[in-house]
Coordinates of C-alpha atoms in Angstrom, one line a residue:
Chain A
X1 CA 0.0 0.0 0.0
X2 CA 2.8 2.4 1.0
X3 CA 4.7 1.4 -2.1
X4 CA 1.6 2.2 -4.3
X5 CA 1.4 5.7 -2.8
X6 CA 5.1 6.3 -3.6
X7 CA 4.5 5.1 -7.2
X8 CA 1.5 7.4 -7.7
X9 CA 3.7 10.4 -6.6
X10 CA 6.5 9.3 -8.9
X11 CA 4.2 8.8 -11.9
X12 CA 3.2 12.5 -11.5
X13 CA 6.7 13.8 -10.4
X14 CA 8.9 12.4 -13.2
X15 CA 6.8 13.7 -16.2
X16 CA 6.3 17.0 -14.3
X17 CA 10.1 17.4 -14.2
X18 CA 10.3 16.8 -17.9
X19 CA 7.5 19.2 -18.7
X20 CA 8.9 21.9 -16.4
X21 CA 12.3 21.5 -17.8
X22 CA 11.0 21.9 -21.4
X23 CA 8.9 25.0 -20.4
X24 CA 11.9 26.6 -18.7
X25 CA 14.4 25.7 -21.5
X26 CA 12.0 27.2 -24.1
X27 CA 12.2 30.6 -22.3
X28 CA 15.9 31.2 -22.4
X29 CA 18.8 30.8 -24.8
X30 CA 21.8 30.3 -22.6
X31 CA 23.7 27.1 -22.0
X32 CA 23.0 27.2 -18.3
X33 CA 20.7 24.3 -17.3
X34 CA 18.0 26.5 -15.7
X35 CA 15.3 23.8 -16.2
X36 CA 16.9 21.3 -13.9
X37 CA 17.9 24.1 -11.5
X38 CA 14.2 25.1 -11.3
X39 CA 12.8 21.7 -10.8
X40 CA 15.3 20.9 -8.1
X41 CA 14.8 24.2 -6.2
X42 CA 11.0 23.7 -6.6
X43 CA 11.0 20.2 -5.3
X44 CA 13.2 21.3 -2.3
X45 CA 10.7 24.0 -1.5
X46 CA 7.8 21.5 -1.5
X47 CA 9.8 18.9 0.5
X48 CA 10.8 21.7 3.0
X49 CA 7.1 22.6 3.5
X50 CA 6.2 19.0 3.9
X51 CA 9.0 18.5 6.5
X52 CA 7.8 21.5 8.5
X53 CA 4.2 20.2 8.3
X54 CA 5.2 16.8 9.5
X55 CA 7.1 18.3 12.5
X56 CA 4.0 20.4 13.3
X57 CA 1.9 17.2 13.1
X58 CA -0.1 18.6 10.2
X59 CA 0.7 15.9 7.6
X60 CA -0.4 12.3 7.6
X61 CA 1.9 9.4 6.8
X62 CA 0.2 8.8 3.5
X63 CA 0.6 12.4 2.4
X64 CA 4.2 12.3 3.5
X65 CA 4.9 9.3 1.3
X66 CA 3.0 10.7 -1.6
X67 CA 4.8 14.1 -1.6
X68 CA 8.2 13.0 -0.2
X69 CA 9.7 9.9 -1.7
X70 CA 7.0 9.9 -4.4
X71 CA 6.5 13.4 -5.9
X72 CA 9.5 15.3 -4.7
X73 CA 11.9 12.4 -5.0
X74 CA 10.9 11.9 -8.7
X75 CA 10.5 15.6 -9.4
X76 CA 14.1 16.4 -8.3
X77 CA 17.1 14.7 -9.8
X78 CA 20.8 14.4 -8.9
X79 CA 21.7 12.4 -12.1
X80 CA 20.7 15.1 -14.6
X81 CA 22.2 17.8 -12.4
X82 CA 25.6 16.1 -12.3
X83 CA 25.5 15.1 -16.0
X84 CA 24.8 18.6 -17.0
X85 CA 27.6 19.9 -14.8
X86 CA 30.0 17.4 -16.5
X87 CA 28.8 18.5 -19.9
X88 CA 29.4 22.2 -19.1
X89 CA 32.9 21.3 -17.9
X90 CA 33.8 19.1 -20.9
X91 CA 32.6 21.8 -23.3
X92 CA 34.8 24.4 -21.7
X93 CA 32.2 26.2 -19.7
X94 CA 34.1 25.6 -16.4
X95 CA 32.9 28.7 -14.6
X96 CA 29.3 27.8 -15.5
X97 CA 29.9 24.2 -14.3
X98 CA 31.1 25.5 -10.9
X99 CA 28.3 28.1 -10.8
X100 CA 25.7 25.4 -11.5
X101 CA 27.0 23.3 -8.5
X102 CA 27.1 26.3 -6.1
X103 CA 23.8 27.7 -7.2
X104 CA 21.9 24.4 -7.2
X105 CA 23.2 23.3 -3.8
X106 CA 22.6 26.7 -2.2
X107 CA 19.2 27.1 -3.8
X108 CA 18.2 23.6 -2.7
X109 CA 19.3 24.1 0.9
X110 CA 17.8 27.6 1.0
X111 CA 14.5 26.3 -0.4
X112 CA 14.2 23.5 2.2
X113 CA 14.9 25.9 5.0
X114 CA 12.5 28.5 3.7
X115 CA 9.7 25.9 3.1
X116 CA 10.2 24.3 6.5
X117 CA 10.1 27.6 8.3
X118 CA 7.0 28.8 6.5
X119 CA 5.2 25.5 7.3
X120 CA 6.2 25.7 10.9
X121 CA 4.6 29.2 11.1
X122 CA 1.5 28.1 9.2
X123 CA 0.8 24.9 11.0
X124 CA 2.1 25.7 14.5
Chain B
X1 CA 23.2 30.6 -29.5
X2 CA 26.7 31.9 -29.4
X3 CA 28.1 29.0 -27.5
X4 CA 31.8 28.3 -27.6
X5 CA 31.3 24.6 -28.2
X6 CA 32.8 25.0 -31.6
X7 CA 32.4 21.6 -33.2
X8 CA 29.6 22.1 -35.7
X9 CA 26.2 21.0 -34.4
X10 CA 25.8 22.5 -31.0
X11 CA 25.2 19.9 -28.4
X12 CA 22.7 20.7 -25.7
X13 CA 24.0 20.8 -22.1
X14 CA 20.6 19.7 -21.0
X15 CA 20.4 16.0 -22.0
X16 CA 16.7 15.8 -21.8
X17 CA 15.5 18.8 -23.7
X18 CA 17.2 20.4 -26.7
X19 CA 14.8 22.8 -28.1
X20 CA 17.4 23.9 -30.7
X21 CA 16.6 20.6 -32.4
X22 CA 13.4 21.3 -34.4
X23 CA 12.3 17.7 -34.0
X24 CA 12.2 18.0 -30.3
X25 CA 10.0 21.1 -30.4
X26 CA 7.2 19.2 -32.1
X27 CA 7.9 15.8 -30.5
X28 CA 4.8 13.7 -29.9
X29 CA 4.4 13.9 -26.1
X30 CA 2.1 11.0 -25.3
X31 CA 4.6 8.0 -25.6
X32 CA 7.4 10.1 -24.2
X33 CA 5.5 11.1 -21.1
X34 CA 4.3 7.5 -20.6
X35 CA 7.9 6.2 -20.9
X36 CA 9.0 8.8 -18.3
X37 CA 6.2 8.0 -15.9
X38 CA 6.8 4.2 -16.0
X39 CA 10.6 4.7 -15.7
X40 CA 10.1 7.2 -12.9
X41 CA 7.8 4.8 -11.0
X42 CA 10.5 2.1 -11.3
X43 CA 13.4 4.4 -10.2
X44 CA 11.4 5.8 -7.3
X45 CA 10.4 2.3 -6.2
X46 CA 14.0 1.2 -6.2
X47 CA 15.0 4.3 -4.1
X48 CA 12.1 3.8 -1.7
X49 CA 13.0 0.1 -1.4
X50 CA 16.6 1.0 -0.6
X51 CA 15.4 3.4 2.1
X52 CA 13.4 0.5 3.7
X53 CA 16.2 -2.0 3.4
X54 CA 18.8 0.4 4.8
X55 CA 17.0 3.0 7.0
X56 CA 19.0 5.9 8.5
X57 CA 20.3 4.9 11.9
X58 CA 18.8 8.1 13.4
X59 CA 18.2 11.8 12.8
X60 CA 21.9 12.7 13.4
X61 CA 23.4 9.7 11.4
X62 CA 25.1 10.1 8.1
X63 CA 22.5 9.4 5.3
X64 CA 24.4 6.7 3.6
X65 CA 21.4 5.3 1.7
X66 CA 20.6 8.6 0.0
X67 CA 24.3 9.1 -0.6
X68 CA 24.8 5.8 -2.4
X69 CA 21.5 6.1 -4.3
X70 CA 22.6 9.4 -5.8
X71 CA 26.2 8.3 -6.5
X72 CA 25.1 5.1 -8.2
X73 CA 22.5 6.9 -10.3
X74 CA 25.1 9.5 -11.4
X75 CA 27.5 6.7 -12.4
X76 CA 24.8 5.1 -14.5
X77 CA 23.7 8.2 -16.3
X78 CA 27.4 8.7 -17.3
X79 CA 27.3 5.3 -18.8
X80 CA 23.9 5.7 -20.4
X81 CA 24.5 9.1 -22.0
X82 CA 27.8 8.1 -23.6
X83 CA 26.1 4.9 -25.0
X84 CA 23.1 6.7 -26.5
X85 CA 24.6 10.1 -27.5
X86 CA 28.2 9.2 -28.5
X87 CA 27.9 5.5 -29.4
X88 CA 27.5 6.3 -33.0
X89 CA 26.2 4.2 -35.9
X90 CA 22.6 3.3 -35.1
X91 CA 20.7 5.9 -33.1
X92 CA 18.9 4.4 -30.1
X93 CA 15.1 4.0 -30.0
X94 CA 13.7 7.5 -29.3
X95 CA 12.1 6.3 -26.0
X96 CA 15.3 4.9 -24.5
X97 CA 16.5 8.3 -23.1
X98 CA 13.0 9.3 -21.7
X99 CA 12.6 5.9 -20.1
X100 CA 16.0 5.1 -18.7
X101 CA 17.5 8.6 -18.3
X102 CA 14.7 11.0 -17.5
X103 CA 12.5 8.3 -16.0
X104 CA 14.4 5.6 -14.2
X105 CA 17.6 7.4 -13.2
X106 CA 15.8 10.8 -12.7
X107 CA 13.3 9.1 -10.4
X108 CA 16.0 7.0 -8.6
X109 CA 18.2 9.9 -7.7
X110 CA 16.9 12.8 -5.6
X111 CA 18.1 16.3 -5.0
X112 CA 15.2 17.2 -2.5
X113 CA 16.0 14.4 -0.1
X114 CA 19.7 15.4 -0.2
X115 CA 18.8 18.9 0.8
X116 CA 16.4 17.8 3.5
X117 CA 19.0 15.3 4.9
X118 CA 21.4 18.3 5.2
X119 CA 18.8 20.4 7.0
X120 CA 17.9 17.4 9.3
X121 CA 21.5 17.0 10.3
X122 CA 21.7 20.7 11.1
X123 CA 18.6 20.5 13.3
X124 CA 20.1 17.5 15.1
X125 CA 23.1 19.7 16.0
X126 CA 25.4 17.8 13.6
X127 CA 26.7 20.9 11.7
X128 CA 30.1 19.3 10.8
X129 CA 28.4 16.1 9.6
X130 CA 25.9 18.1 7.6
X131 CA 28.6 20.0 5.8
X132 CA 30.6 16.8 5.2
X133 CA 27.5 15.1 3.7
X134 CA 26.7 18.1 1.5
X135 CA 30.2 18.3 0.2
X136 CA 30.9 14.6 -0.1
X137 CA 27.7 14.0 -2.1
X138 CA 28.6 16.7 -4.6
X139 CA 32.2 15.4 -5.0
X140 CA 31.2 11.7 -5.2
X141 CA 28.3 12.4 -7.6
X142 CA 30.4 14.4 -10.0
X143 CA 33.2 11.9 -9.7
X144 CA 30.8 9.1 -10.5
X145 CA 29.3 10.7 -13.6
X146 CA 32.8 11.5 -14.9
X147 CA 34.0 7.9 -14.1
X148 CA 30.9 6.4 -15.7
X149 CA 31.4 8.4 -18.9
X150 CA 35.1 7.9 -19.0
X151 CA 35.0 4.1 -18.5
X152 CA 32.3 3.7 -21.1
X153 CA 34.2 5.8 -23.6
X154 CA 37.3 3.7 -22.9
X155 CA 35.4 0.4 -23.2
X156 CA 33.7 1.5 -26.4
X157 CA 36.9 2.9 -28.0
X158 CA 35.4 6.4 -28.1
X159 CA 37.6 9.6 -27.8
X160 CA 38.0 11.0 -24.4
X161 CA 36.4 14.4 -23.9
X162 CA 38.4 15.7 -20.9
X163 CA 40.3 18.5 -22.6
X164 CA 39.1 22.1 -23.0
X165 CA 37.1 22.6 -26.2
X166 CA 36.2 26.2 -25.7
X167 CA 37.5 28.6 -28.5
X168 CA 37.8 32.3 -28.2

């Protein structure tokens, strides 16, 4: 049962990552992988809110599974992030490769903290 | 695009979407989305299964399961992308990348759990371990994708791509 809930979240999350990536990539013309950056930061924000809600006792176990390992786990990606960083580096965009790592990690950690704080205020 | 790539056809940095390729702008979305959804369900199931098999020892413990999930997924995407984009003669089936790359490996690895693990370690008063986890994951993931690609190029007799290709 728990496994099915995770699958439902992932069936939504993975295509949502692809569609968001496409939508973002269609709106700029730089080589910086803004699409993956955006889905990872967005998923971190949602997971941060969920974490705060769980701590405040406002989210059920089912909702946690659906949104946590299911939706956010599949929406965010480490493999595409690291592959895009390698591509930037190999093609000579070394500064952008380093900037991608720094920006993605800082945005992800910041989004989790922000989401969690907002949820604790909302559900306290 | 005024990219410095320099070798003719500009290759996209984003492996999943290259809207400079006209065919990808008008791609039929139904089969692609279905392949991504099925692959994502498989990848997320494997990640969830690993988290049940090897649960974190406690809120202040090093999140080894997430760490290895991400490192293994990164090594595999290095292998996969070299095989399907540099392999050469026969182009792979158009659904291979959506299924295996975007779906399975994208669903298997996770950036959001990585960030929440970091925040959880901080909350548990383990600041040093949190920073070690954040840094070690980045280094190991990038090392894994590089090693996966390098080993695959070597095994397939493809040219290495390590050197600078940027032209002024």
